[in-house]
Amino acid sequence: MSKKIFFNYFIALLILAGCATQDITQTSNDWFDEHAKMQAHAPEQMYGRPADGYGEYDTSNDTHTMAVLLPLSGPNAQIGKSIRTSAEIAILQNAPRGLSVSFYDTNENFTDTVSNVLNTNPEIIIGPLFADNAKHLRDAKPEDMPVLSFTSDATALGNGVMTMNLMPTNSVESIVREIQTDGKTKFIIIAPDTKSGHLMAGTAKSASEIYEIPLSGIFFYTEGDPESIKNTAIAASMNNARTTAHTRARQVLSDIMINETLTALEKSNLNTQLEKLAKTETIGHIPYDAILFLGNGDDTKSLASYLRYYDVTARDASFYGTTMWDGSDIASDITMSGAKFATMPTPAPDFSTLYEQTSGNMPNRLATMGYDATNMAIGMLYSNKNQASYLLDPSGYVGTDGLVRLQPTGASERALRIVKLQNNGTLTEIKPAATNFMTPLYNIEQRHITPADEMELETPGVDPDDYIDIPERLRSKYRSKTIGANITHKPIIQKSKIIAFLPEDDSETIKAENYTPIKLESVSRSYIEEYEIYED
């Protein structure tokens, strides 16, 4: 296994020592206690040698070690190599001569790899990429050894294992908050039927309670499965109930035209309604005005297409998404025009240009996170702060992907912006990302989220009679039933011991235990159908 860095940058070769084993006295960290002592202020720059980022050390004489664990071979080698490239750029730019960096391939026997890494006693580890590897490393390493991983699985974090990746809860809470800001009254969730999909749906459900936006339903579909996506759209659009109600409405109008004696005006009115119904296949309103898609861009486009086919248009419900839409061509889909989603800030252009010149490709999000992780590790090693104080600074740091801070739980918080898809295929930023943590950005912690189960659509159903106009004298004869009603939240009624109804005959006496009648002013009975009298 190679422990040396060979880095081609502007035709220059940089070789960093990597094999030396060093005895290092670790400062014991209590990640939670140290974090509790600090106060948020203006964030530091994570790169470009901040004024006090390296503390008071003479960096030319200090010797420090760092290990980087990435998949450098196998099916995920491309991802690992992109992170390695960005890490090498950060090292070349900012690392003092005394820094020894070793790269390890996690695609090989990971247990042996971790043993080899820990035998060198590095002061900080960058990586690994995946949750299972992060869990293994967490259990094997000393608790006070910091790790900057790239997993977004909260169960793999803690005991000094932190993540530079975006936590799904950040994205979901940000967009639910935007749904509230837009004044929406009810929304539904459509998510992939995966572990992550159920977790994000659970986050959205919790956010609906925090931001007081009623949730009308939760639907899951199989990723990339057209039939599953179609069936989910049918259920979410109430297509069966709305088409049945449409059929019933046409039947009522036709039966009246055939069987009843009508005036010319009545016939004309009914004919106009039949002509209008002939141009549609559904009637009835959906019981929500917003849809939160928690899947990727391709699945979302398919879902949106089917929903609009089943008569859920932009006039009926606004579309919202998460960072799962990042990297897709969703903006080019005209049917998605007007949709909003939460996303990370645009990567710093200087780094993007440098990365492209170095690798020939534009950096992906993990590459930018790798650059930030390396700079944060260098900053920690050469700071006069202890490890926890530096890494867990509640003020956070401004990196290539904007504002970020780490929590003692290992979770990250990233400031996100809200963008809107325009009909010309472009994105417009409508709410910029926060620039500091002086005001908390999030209320939800991923480790406290319970994954959500499917929730059947809550709806009063569709009454065909509400969508047709027939002569008053015929309404009782052609009365229809409500179709598709499903009210899961029962109305709250004051608990009572005795319920008495006003009699139809005024001469009758109301009899109720412990009830004393009071003389009332005269009231027109034409306004009274029924009263309920409650007694405690």
Coordinates of C-alpha atoms in Angstrom, one line a residue:
M1 CA 0.0 0.0 0.0
S2 CA 1.4 3.3 -1.0
K3 CA 1.9 5.9 1.7
K4 CA 3.4 8.6 -0.5
I5 CA 1.6 11.3 -2.4
F6 CA 2.5 11.8 -6.0
F7 CA 0.7 15.0 -7.2
N8 CA 1.0 16.5 -10.7
Y9 CA 0.1 20.2 -10.4
F10 CA 1.0 22.6 -13.1
I11 CA 3.7 20.2 -14.3
A12 CA 5.3 20.2 -10.9
L13 CA 5.9 17.1 -8.8
L14 CA 5.2 17.3 -5.1
I15 CA 6.2 14.3 -2.9
L16 CA 5.1 14.4 0.8
A17 CA 6.6 12.0 3.3
G18 CA 4.1 9.5 4.5
C19 CA 5.6 6.5 6.1
A20 CA 7.1 7.9 9.3
T21 CA 5.5 6.6 12.5
Q22 CA 5.4 9.3 15.2
D23 CA 4.7 9.1 18.9
I24 CA 2.2 11.8 19.6
T25 CA 0.7 12.7 23.0
Q26 CA -3.0 13.2 22.3
T27 CA -4.9 15.8 24.3
S28 CA -8.0 14.2 25.8
N29 CA -11.1 15.6 24.3
D30 CA -14.6 15.6 25.8
W31 CA -16.4 16.6 22.7
F32 CA -19.6 17.7 24.4
D33 CA -18.1 19.5 27.4
E34 CA -15.7 21.5 25.2
H35 CA -18.5 22.5 22.8
A36 CA -20.6 23.8 25.7
K37 CA -18.0 26.3 26.7
M38 CA -17.9 28.1 23.4
Q39 CA -20.0 30.9 22.0
A40 CA -20.9 31.6 18.4
H41 CA -19.4 34.7 16.7
A42 CA -18.5 35.6 13.1
P43 CA -17.3 32.5 11.2
E44 CA -13.6 31.9 10.2
Q45 CA -12.4 31.4 6.6
M46 CA -11.6 27.7 6.2
Y47 CA -9.0 28.2 3.5
G48 CA -6.5 30.7 2.4
R49 CA -4.5 30.8 5.7
P50 CA -6.9 32.8 8.0
A51 CA -5.3 35.4 10.2
D52 CA -5.4 33.3 13.3
G53 CA -6.3 29.9 11.9
Y54 CA -2.8 28.3 12.6
G55 CA -2.4 29.8 16.0
E56 CA 1.0 30.9 17.4
Y57 CA 3.2 28.0 16.2
D58 CA 6.3 28.3 14.1
T59 CA 4.9 26.1 11.3
S60 CA 8.3 25.6 9.6
N61 CA 9.5 23.5 12.6
D62 CA 6.3 21.7 13.6
T63 CA 5.8 18.1 12.5
H64 CA 2.3 16.6 12.3
T65 CA 0.6 13.6 10.7
M66 CA -2.6 13.1 8.9
A67 CA -4.2 9.9 7.4
V68 CA -6.7 9.9 4.5
L69 CA -8.9 6.9 4.0
L70 CA -10.7 6.7 0.6
P71 CA -11.8 4.1 -2.0
L72 CA -8.9 4.4 -4.5
S73 CA -9.7 1.2 -6.3
G74 CA -12.8 -0.8 -7.1
P75 CA -16.3 0.5 -8.1
N76 CA -16.1 3.7 -6.1
A77 CA -12.5 4.6 -7.1
Q78 CA -13.6 7.6 -9.2
I79 CA -15.3 9.2 -6.2
G80 CA -12.3 8.5 -4.0
K81 CA -9.8 9.8 -6.5
S82 CA -11.8 13.1 -6.9
I83 CA -11.6 13.6 -3.1
R84 CA -7.9 12.8 -3.2
T85 CA -7.3 15.3 -5.9
S86 CA -9.0 18.1 -3.9
A87 CA -7.1 17.1 -0.7
E88 CA -3.8 17.3 -2.6
I89 CA -4.7 20.7 -3.9
A90 CA -5.4 21.9 -0.3
I91 CA -2.1 20.3 0.9
L92 CA -0.1 22.0 -1.9
Q93 CA -1.7 25.4 -1.1
N94 CA -1.7 25.5 2.6
A95 CA 0.3 22.7 4.3
P96 CA 3.6 23.5 6.0
R97 CA 6.6 21.3 5.2
G98 CA 6.4 19.4 8.4
L99 CA 3.0 17.8 7.6
S100 CA 3.2 14.1 6.8
V101 CA 0.2 12.8 4.8
S102 CA -0.6 9.2 4.1
F103 CA -3.3 7.9 1.8
Y104 CA -4.9 4.5 2.3
D105 CA -7.2 2.5 0.0
T106 CA -10.4 1.5 1.8
N107 CA -11.3 -1.0 -1.0
E108 CA -8.7 -3.4 0.4
N109 CA -9.2 -5.3 3.6
F110 CA -10.6 -2.5 5.7
T111 CA -9.9 -4.1 9.1
D112 CA -6.3 -4.5 8.2
T113 CA -6.2 -1.0 6.8
V114 CA -7.6 0.5 10.0
S115 CA -5.0 -1.4 12.0
N116 CA -2.2 -0.1 9.8
V117 CA -3.5 3.5 10.1
L118 CA -3.8 3.4 13.9
N119 CA -0.4 1.9 14.2
T120 CA 1.0 5.2 12.8
N121 CA -0.9 7.1 15.4
P122 CA -2.1 10.0 13.1
E123 CA -3.4 13.2 14.8
I124 CA -6.4 13.3 12.5
I125 CA -8.0 11.1 9.9
I126 CA -9.9 12.3 6.8
G127 CA -12.5 9.8 5.5
P128 CA -13.8 7.2 5.2
L129 CA -16.6 7.6 2.7
F130 CA -19.1 5.0 3.7
A131 CA -21.1 4.5 7.0
D132 CA -20.0 0.9 7.6
N133 CA -16.4 1.9 7.4
A134 CA -16.9 4.9 9.6
K135 CA -18.6 2.7 12.3
H136 CA -15.7 0.3 12.3
L137 CA -13.2 3.1 12.6
R138 CA -15.1 4.7 15.4
D139 CA -15.1 1.5 17.4
A140 CA -11.4 0.9 16.7
K141 CA -9.8 4.3 17.3
P142 CA -9.1 6.2 20.5
E143 CA -12.1 8.3 21.3
D144 CA -10.1 11.6 21.3
M145 CA -8.7 10.9 17.8
P146 CA -10.7 13.2 15.4
V147 CA -12.1 11.9 12.2
L148 CA -13.6 14.0 9.3
S149 CA -15.6 11.5 7.4
F150 CA -18.0 11.8 4.4
T151 CA -20.9 9.7 5.5
S152 CA -24.3 11.3 6.0
D153 CA -25.5 8.4 8.3
A154 CA -26.0 9.8 11.8
T155 CA -25.6 6.3 13.3
A156 CA -22.0 6.1 12.1
L157 CA -21.0 9.3 13.9
G158 CA -19.9 10.2 17.4
N159 CA -16.9 9.6 19.7
G160 CA -14.8 11.9 17.6
V161 CA -16.1 10.7 14.2
M162 CA -17.6 13.8 12.4
T163 CA -18.8 14.3 8.9
M164 CA -18.2 17.0 6.3
N165 CA -21.2 15.8 4.3
L166 CA -24.6 17.4 4.3
M167 CA -27.0 15.8 6.7
P168 CA -30.4 15.1 5.0
T169 CA -32.3 16.7 7.8
N170 CA -30.7 20.1 6.9
S171 CA -32.1 20.1 3.4
V172 CA -35.6 18.8 4.4
E173 CA -36.1 21.3 7.2
S174 CA -34.9 24.2 5.0
I175 CA -37.5 23.4 2.3
V176 CA -40.4 22.8 4.8
R177 CA -39.6 26.1 6.3
E178 CA -39.9 27.6 2.8
I179 CA -43.3 25.9 2.3
Q180 CA -44.4 27.6 5.4
T181 CA -43.0 31.0 4.3
D182 CA -45.0 30.6 1.0
G183 CA -48.2 30.4 3.0
K184 CA -49.1 26.9 2.0
T185 CA -51.8 25.3 4.1
K186 CA -51.3 21.5 3.7
F187 CA -48.7 19.4 1.9
I188 CA -48.0 15.8 1.0
I189 CA -44.7 13.9 0.9
I190 CA -43.6 11.7 -2.0
A191 CA -40.4 9.8 -1.2
P192 CA -38.4 6.8 -2.4
D193 CA -39.0 3.6 -0.6
T194 CA -35.5 3.4 0.8
K195 CA -34.0 3.7 4.2
S196 CA -32.9 7.2 3.4
G197 CA -36.4 8.0 1.9
H198 CA -38.2 7.0 5.1
L199 CA -35.7 8.9 7.2
M200 CA -36.2 12.1 5.2
A201 CA -40.0 11.6 5.3
G202 CA -39.7 11.3 9.0
T203 CA -37.8 14.6 9.1
A204 CA -40.4 16.3 7.0
K205 CA -43.1 15.0 9.3
S206 CA -41.3 16.4 12.3
A207 CA -40.7 19.7 10.5
S208 CA -44.5 19.9 9.6
E209 CA -45.2 19.9 13.4
I210 CA -42.4 22.5 14.2
Y211 CA -43.5 24.9 11.4
E212 CA -47.2 24.1 11.9
I213 CA -48.1 23.0 8.4
P214 CA -50.6 20.1 8.4
L215 CA -49.4 17.0 6.6
S216 CA -52.1 15.4 4.4
G217 CA -50.3 12.2 3.3
I218 CA -47.0 10.3 2.8
F219 CA -46.4 8.2 -0.3
F220 CA -43.4 5.9 -1.1
Y221 CA -42.4 4.6 -4.5
T222 CA -39.7 2.3 -5.9
E223 CA -36.8 4.3 -7.3
G224 CA -36.5 4.2 -11.0
D225 CA -39.6 2.0 -11.4
P226 CA -42.0 3.6 -13.9
E227 CA -45.0 1.4 -12.8
S228 CA -44.4 2.2 -9.1
I229 CA -44.0 5.9 -9.9
K230 CA -47.2 5.9 -12.0
N231 CA -49.2 4.1 -9.2
T232 CA -47.9 6.6 -6.6
A233 CA -49.1 9.5 -8.8
I234 CA -52.5 7.9 -9.2
A235 CA -52.9 7.6 -5.4
A236 CA -51.5 11.0 -4.6
S237 CA -53.8 12.7 -7.2
M238 CA -56.9 11.0 -5.9
N239 CA -57.4 9.9 -9.5
N240 CA -59.8 7.0 -8.8
A241 CA -62.1 9.1 -6.6
R242 CA -62.0 12.1 -8.9
T243 CA -62.7 10.1 -12.1
T244 CA -65.5 8.2 -10.3
A245 CA -67.0 11.5 -9.2
H246 CA -66.7 12.8 -12.8
T247 CA -68.6 9.8 -14.1
R248 CA -71.3 10.2 -11.5
A249 CA -71.7 14.0 -12.3
R250 CA -72.1 13.2 -16.1
Q251 CA -74.5 10.4 -15.3
V252 CA -76.7 12.7 -13.1
L253 CA -76.8 15.4 -15.8
S254 CA -77.6 12.9 -18.5
D255 CA -80.3 11.2 -16.5
I256 CA -82.0 14.5 -15.8
M257 CA -81.9 15.5 -19.5
I258 CA -83.5 12.2 -20.5
N259 CA -86.0 11.6 -17.7
E260 CA -87.2 15.0 -16.5
T261 CA -89.4 17.7 -17.9
L262 CA -87.2 20.8 -18.2
T263 CA -87.5 24.4 -19.3
A264 CA -85.5 25.6 -22.2
L265 CA -83.2 27.5 -19.9
E266 CA -82.6 24.4 -17.7
K267 CA -81.8 22.3 -20.7
S268 CA -79.3 24.9 -22.0
N269 CA -77.6 25.0 -18.6
L270 CA -77.3 21.2 -18.3
N271 CA -76.0 20.9 -21.9
T272 CA -73.3 23.5 -21.1
Q273 CA -72.2 21.6 -18.1
L274 CA -72.1 18.3 -20.0
E275 CA -70.0 19.9 -22.7
K276 CA -67.6 21.2 -20.1
L277 CA -67.3 17.8 -18.4
A278 CA -66.6 16.2 -21.7
K279 CA -63.3 18.1 -21.9
T280 CA -62.0 16.7 -18.6
E281 CA -61.7 13.3 -16.9
T282 CA -61.8 14.3 -13.3
I283 CA -63.6 16.7 -10.9
G284 CA -62.8 17.6 -7.4
H285 CA -60.1 19.4 -5.5
I286 CA -57.1 17.7 -3.9
P287 CA -56.7 18.3 -0.2
Y288 CA -53.3 20.0 -0.3
D289 CA -51.6 22.9 -2.0
A290 CA -47.9 21.7 -1.9
I291 CA -46.0 18.6 -2.7
L292 CA -42.6 17.8 -1.3
F293 CA -40.5 15.4 -3.4
L294 CA -37.7 13.7 -1.6
G295 CA -36.3 11.7 -4.5
N296 CA -33.8 12.5 -7.1
G297 CA -34.4 14.7 -10.1
D298 CA -35.2 11.9 -12.6
D299 CA -37.8 10.3 -10.4
T300 CA -39.3 13.7 -9.6
K301 CA -39.7 14.6 -13.2
S302 CA -41.5 11.4 -13.9
L303 CA -43.8 11.8 -10.8
A304 CA -44.6 15.4 -11.8
S305 CA -45.4 14.4 -15.3
Y306 CA -47.8 11.7 -14.1
L307 CA -49.4 14.0 -11.6
R308 CA -50.1 16.6 -14.2
Y309 CA -51.5 13.9 -16.5
Y310 CA -53.9 13.0 -13.6
D311 CA -54.9 16.7 -13.3
V312 CA -52.7 17.9 -10.5
T313 CA -51.4 21.1 -12.1
A314 CA -49.3 24.0 -10.8
R315 CA -52.5 25.8 -10.0
D316 CA -53.4 23.0 -7.6
A317 CA -50.1 22.4 -5.8
S318 CA -46.7 23.9 -5.8
F319 CA -43.7 21.7 -6.1
Y320 CA -40.7 21.6 -3.7
G321 CA -37.6 19.5 -3.5
T322 CA -34.3 19.0 -1.7
T323 CA -30.6 18.7 -2.5
M324 CA -31.4 15.4 -4.0
W325 CA -32.1 17.5 -7.2
D326 CA -28.5 18.7 -7.3
G327 CA -26.6 17.6 -10.3
S328 CA -29.8 16.6 -12.3
D329 CA -31.2 18.3 -15.4
I330 CA -34.5 19.0 -13.6
A331 CA -34.3 22.7 -14.5
S332 CA -34.5 21.9 -18.2
D333 CA -38.0 20.3 -17.7
I334 CA -40.6 22.9 -18.5
T335 CA -43.2 21.1 -16.4
M336 CA -41.1 21.8 -13.3
S337 CA -41.1 25.6 -13.9
G338 CA -41.8 27.4 -10.6
A339 CA -40.6 24.5 -8.4
K340 CA -38.3 25.4 -5.5
F341 CA -35.6 23.4 -3.7
A342 CA -33.0 23.7 -1.1
T343 CA -29.4 23.4 -2.2
M344 CA -25.9 24.2 -1.2
P345 CA -24.2 27.5 -2.3
T346 CA -22.3 27.5 -5.6
P347 CA -18.8 26.2 -5.0
A348 CA -16.1 28.9 -4.8
P349 CA -15.1 29.7 -8.4
D350 CA -11.3 29.9 -7.6
F351 CA -11.3 26.3 -6.4
S352 CA -13.5 25.0 -9.2
T353 CA -11.2 26.6 -11.8
L354 CA -8.1 25.1 -10.1
Y355 CA -9.7 21.7 -9.8
E356 CA -10.7 21.7 -13.4
Q357 CA -7.2 22.7 -14.5
T358 CA -5.7 19.9 -12.4
S359 CA -8.1 17.0 -13.1
G360 CA -9.8 18.1 -16.4
N361 CA -13.2 17.9 -14.7
M362 CA -15.4 20.1 -12.7
P363 CA -15.5 19.1 -9.0
N364 CA -18.4 17.3 -7.5
R365 CA -19.8 18.0 -4.1
L366 CA -17.7 15.4 -2.4
A367 CA -14.5 16.8 -4.0
T368 CA -15.3 20.3 -2.6
M369 CA -16.0 18.7 0.8
G370 CA -12.7 16.9 0.6
Y371 CA -11.0 20.2 0.0
D372 CA -12.7 21.8 3.0
A373 CA -12.0 18.7 5.2
T374 CA -8.3 18.9 4.4
N375 CA -8.1 22.6 5.1
M376 CA -9.9 22.2 8.3
A377 CA -7.6 19.4 9.4
I378 CA -4.5 21.5 8.6
G379 CA -6.0 24.4 10.5
M380 CA -6.6 22.2 13.5
L381 CA -3.1 20.7 13.5
Y382 CA -1.4 24.1 13.4
S383 CA -3.8 26.0 15.7
N384 CA -3.1 26.9 19.3
K385 CA -6.5 25.6 20.2
N386 CA -7.1 22.0 21.3
Q387 CA -8.8 19.7 18.8
A388 CA -12.3 20.0 20.1
S389 CA -12.2 23.7 20.4
Y390 CA -11.0 24.1 16.8
L391 CA -13.2 21.5 15.1
L392 CA -16.4 22.3 17.1
D393 CA -16.2 26.1 17.0
P394 CA -19.9 27.0 17.1
S395 CA -19.2 30.0 14.8
G396 CA -18.4 27.5 12.1
Y397 CA -16.2 28.1 9.0
V398 CA -16.7 29.5 5.6
G399 CA -15.5 26.9 3.1
T400 CA -15.8 26.1 -0.6
D401 CA -19.4 25.1 -0.1
G402 CA -20.3 28.0 2.2
L403 CA -21.0 28.0 5.9
V404 CA -20.5 24.8 7.9
R405 CA -20.0 23.8 11.5
L406 CA -19.6 20.5 13.3
Q407 CA -21.5 19.2 16.3
P408 CA -20.1 17.1 19.2
T409 CA -22.5 14.4 18.0
G410 CA -20.5 14.3 14.8
A411 CA -23.3 15.8 12.6
S412 CA -22.7 18.8 10.4
E413 CA -24.8 21.9 9.9
R414 CA -24.6 23.5 6.5
A415 CA -26.2 26.8 5.5
L416 CA -28.4 26.2 2.4
R417 CA -30.0 28.5 -0.1
I418 CA -33.4 28.2 -1.8
V419 CA -33.6 28.4 -5.6
K420 CA -36.5 28.4 -8.0
L421 CA -36.7 26.8 -11.4
Q422 CA -37.5 29.2 -14.2
N423 CA -39.3 28.4 -17.5
N424 CA -36.1 29.1 -19.5
G425 CA -34.2 26.3 -17.8
T426 CA -32.3 28.4 -15.3
L427 CA -32.2 28.7 -11.5
T428 CA -32.9 31.8 -9.6
E429 CA -31.7 32.2 -6.0
I430 CA -34.7 33.5 -4.0
K431 CA -33.2 33.1 -0.6
P432 CA -29.4 33.2 0.0
A433 CA -27.7 30.9 2.4
A434 CA -27.1 32.2 5.9
T435 CA -23.7 33.8 6.6
N436 CA -23.4 33.0 10.3
F437 CA -24.8 30.8 13.1
M438 CA -25.6 33.7 15.4
T439 CA -29.2 32.6 15.0
P440 CA -29.7 28.8 15.0
L441 CA -30.5 27.5 11.5
Y442 CA -32.1 24.1 12.4
N443 CA -34.3 22.6 15.0
I444 CA -34.1 18.9 14.0
E445 CA -31.3 16.5 14.8
Q446 CA -31.1 13.5 12.5
R447 CA -30.2 11.1 15.4
H448 CA -33.6 11.8 16.9
I449 CA -35.7 11.2 13.8
T450 CA -38.0 8.2 13.6
P451 CA -38.4 7.0 9.9
A452 CA -41.9 7.6 8.6
D453 CA -44.3 5.0 7.4
E454 CA -46.8 5.5 4.6
M455 CA -49.7 7.8 5.5
E456 CA -52.9 7.4 3.6
L457 CA -54.2 10.7 2.1
E458 CA -56.4 12.5 4.5
T459 CA -59.3 14.0 2.5
P460 CA -63.0 14.9 2.9
G461 CA -63.5 13.2 -0.5
V462 CA -65.3 14.4 -3.6
D463 CA -69.0 15.1 -3.6
P464 CA -70.2 15.2 -7.3
D465 CA -73.1 17.4 -6.3
D466 CA -70.6 20.2 -5.4
Y467 CA -69.5 20.4 -9.1
I468 CA -72.8 20.4 -10.9
D469 CA -75.8 22.7 -10.9
I470 CA -79.2 21.1 -11.2
P471 CA -82.7 22.5 -10.6
E472 CA -83.5 22.8 -7.0
R473 CA -86.6 20.7 -7.2
L474 CA -84.5 17.7 -8.4
R475 CA -81.7 17.8 -5.9
S476 CA -83.1 15.4 -3.4
K477 CA -84.0 12.9 -6.1
Y478 CA -80.5 12.9 -7.7
R479 CA -78.4 13.2 -4.5
S480 CA -74.9 11.7 -4.8
K481 CA -72.6 10.2 -2.2
T482 CA -69.2 11.6 -1.3
I483 CA -66.5 9.5 -2.9
G484 CA -63.1 8.7 -1.5
A485 CA -63.5 10.4 1.9
N486 CA -60.7 9.5 4.4
I487 CA -60.6 11.6 7.5
T488 CA -58.1 10.1 9.9
H489 CA -58.0 13.0 12.4
K490 CA -61.3 13.1 14.2
P491 CA -62.6 16.5 15.2
I492 CA -62.1 17.4 18.9
I493 CA -65.4 17.6 20.7
Q494 CA -65.9 18.8 24.2
K495 CA -66.5 15.8 26.5
S496 CA -70.1 15.8 27.7
K497 CA -72.2 13.6 30.0
I498 CA -75.6 14.6 28.6
I499 CA -76.6 15.6 25.1
A500 CA -80.1 17.0 24.6
F501 CA -81.7 18.1 21.4
L502 CA -84.3 20.9 21.1
P503 CA -87.6 19.2 20.3
E504 CA -89.5 20.0 17.2
D505 CA -92.6 20.8 19.2
D506 CA -92.2 23.9 21.3
S507 CA -94.7 22.6 23.8
E508 CA -92.4 19.8 24.8
T509 CA -90.0 20.2 27.7
I510 CA -86.3 19.6 27.6
K511 CA -85.4 17.2 30.3
A512 CA -81.8 16.9 31.4
E513 CA -80.3 16.1 34.7
N514 CA -79.2 19.2 36.7
Y515 CA -80.4 21.4 33.9
T516 CA -82.2 24.7 34.8
P517 CA -83.9 26.4 31.8
I518 CA -83.3 30.1 31.2
K519 CA -85.8 32.4 29.6
L520 CA -84.5 33.4 26.2
E521 CA -85.3 36.2 23.8
S522 CA -87.5 35.2 20.9
V523 CA -85.4 33.6 18.1
S524 CA -86.6 32.8 14.6
R525 CA -86.6 29.0 14.3
S526 CA -85.8 29.3 10.6
Y527 CA -82.2 29.7 11.6
I528 CA -82.2 26.7 14.0
E529 CA -81.9 23.1 12.8
E530 CA -80.3 21.4 15.8
Y531 CA -78.5 22.3 19.0
E532 CA -76.3 20.3 21.2
I533 CA -76.1 21.2 24.9
Y534 CA -73.0 20.0 26.7
E535 CA -72.7 19.7 30.5
D536 CA -69.5 19.0 32.4

